[in-house]
């Protein structure tokens, strides 16, 4: 089994570069199947979620060439085959194949999606949208069956602001007849990125990035070339690492506007942030102050940074509270950092952390993707050698993390150890 080994207390210095956005990539790839000719996606992150989606597209007849960060998808021979579990279960975003296949073929059968276990993650708003467009949606033996005679534009009000439902409804609506209006839509930059791709394929979409999106259905969509936006969550993870363990770190290929909620929280803690066009420089931060944080939908503080941020809070002076209003149970990392001497506990949907604390190395498990990033940071700060297991969660979403962190001075490596090695307490 592969694990990460980190020798902590090495200060980070230099420039670290951000890859293309995972949560865009996992929507752009399914979106491409709506075209009738090849779509080229550039700047993709090199992560296992991209490989899983490639395999899923190939399963249904797509021709996909992946050369490093560039993927060429020829969707012309894709057929609407049922996609049961297997690869579908490996990631949450396989649900975008529901919207894309429904949009293109007017029917689809997709296994229920997998992804990180963060508490309940229903897809009722996706289904509400598909039904409003004219589809019948049934759950048969753990797979979602979508069937429509035709898709007709509709007005859809989302009861919950959902990234996935907003994108999925856009995917199903671009080839529907007439106008679809999504009200109370999510506003994440990844939604704008998907709308940009679809528009360049010939779709008519207005208002992406606001809470009302209007889509006028078109007859067909064509191939195009698209460069993905930088990953704001990866950028945010590096900013947090720089604040916690840096001696001057430049984060390159970031859109500072996309990470403003984090920037203002870090400034509140006493961290200096220097923004340039596509870079953020964080000098060595000292005497960090405790802060309270509440995660919210964009442009609020992202839930995806809550876990790494809570490790930073172990270094701040005083008591901090971090509340996750998006996912009630995204706190599995708290027990793990507790094993590393963090003074942290969970109360309801909040974590309460007191600092500053010298973290101590331990063998820990990544329960999900961002918990994994949190544990990497804990390992960078800890006294001794930390071992992180279940790193496949981390590799679903962070591109070349080991090499990138080594490049700024971290002592981290991936090693293969025997399956039976026991966890040291
Ligand atoms: N929700 C519903 N019903 C729905 C859909 C969502 O109640 O039909 C609830 C969810 O349970 C959650 C909230 O609405 O409480 C927001 O969920 P959303 O649908 O926005 O999340 P998602 O689309 O499933 C994406 C990202 C997540 C990120 C969230 C929130 C992808 C593939 N995933 O998930 O990313 O945490 O938005 O920003 O884009 C990650 O990258 O680690 C990750 C988990």
Short mmCIF file of C-alpha atoms in Angstrom, two decimals, residues 1-6 116-118 307 311 330-340 360-379 385-395 417-425:
data_model
loop_
_atom_site.label_atom_id
_atom_site.label_comp_id
_atom_site.label_asym_id
_atom_site.label_seq_id
_atom_site.Cartn_x
_atom_site.Cartn_y
_atom_site.Cartn_z
CA UNK A 1 0.00 0.00 0.00
CA UNK A 2 1.21 3.51 -0.81
CA UNK A 3 1.51 6.06 1.98
CA UNK A 4 2.91 9.56 2.33
CA UNK A 5 5.80 10.03 4.76
CA UNK A 6 6.45 13.55 5.90
CA UNK A 116 -16.12 11.77 -0.34
CA UNK A 117 -18.25 10.87 2.70
CA UNK A 118 -19.08 14.24 4.17
CA UNK A 307 -10.37 21.02 6.89
CA UNK A 311 -5.00 22.69 11.05
CA UNK A 330 -16.99 17.04 7.39
CA UNK A 331 -14.93 16.63 10.53
CA UNK A 332 -13.27 13.22 10.32
CA UNK A 333 -9.88 14.92 10.24
CA UNK A 334 -10.40 16.30 13.74
CA UNK A 335 -9.90 12.90 15.41
CA UNK A 336 -6.78 12.34 13.33
CA UNK A 337 -5.17 15.67 14.20
CA UNK A 338 -6.17 14.96 17.81
CA UNK A 339 -3.88 11.93 17.56
CA UNK A 340 -1.17 14.40 16.52
CA UNK A 360 3.47 15.56 16.92
CA UNK A 361 4.00 12.98 14.20
CA UNK A 362 1.70 9.96 14.06
CA UNK A 363 0.31 7.43 11.61
CA UNK A 364 -3.02 8.78 10.40
CA UNK A 365 -5.65 8.03 7.77
CA UNK A 366 -7.06 10.37 5.13
CA UNK A 367 -10.83 9.82 5.34
CA UNK A 368 -11.54 12.02 2.31
CA UNK A 369 -9.80 14.37 -0.10
CA UNK A 370 -9.61 17.60 1.92
CA UNK A 371 -9.09 15.72 5.18
CA UNK A 372 -6.03 14.32 3.40
CA UNK A 373 -4.79 17.83 2.57
CA UNK A 374 -5.34 18.80 6.21
CA UNK A 375 -3.23 15.85 7.37
CA UNK A 376 -0.44 16.74 4.93
CA UNK A 377 -0.33 20.19 6.52
CA UNK A 378 -0.38 18.65 10.00
CA UNK A 379 2.54 16.45 8.94
CA UNK A 385 7.84 11.55 10.77
CA UNK A 386 4.13 11.39 9.97
CA UNK A 387 2.67 8.59 7.88
CA UNK A 388 -0.56 9.22 5.98
CA UNK A 389 -2.59 6.26 4.75
CA UNK A 390 -5.49 6.03 2.30
CA UNK A 391 -3.79 8.58 0.09
CA UNK A 392 -5.93 7.57 -2.91
CA UNK A 393 -8.39 10.16 -1.58
CA UNK A 394 -5.71 12.86 -1.89
CA UNK A 395 -4.68 11.76 -5.37
CA UNK A 417 4.76 -0.25 2.75
CA UNK A 418 3.46 -3.71 3.59
CA UNK A 419 -0.35 -3.96 3.82
CA UNK A 420 -0.12 -5.47 7.27
CA UNK A 421 1.92 -2.69 8.88
CA UNK A 422 0.06 -1.72 12.02
CA UNK A 423 -0.79 1.83 13.01
CA UNK A 424 1.54 3.16 15.73
CA UNK A 425 -0.37 4.95 18.46
#
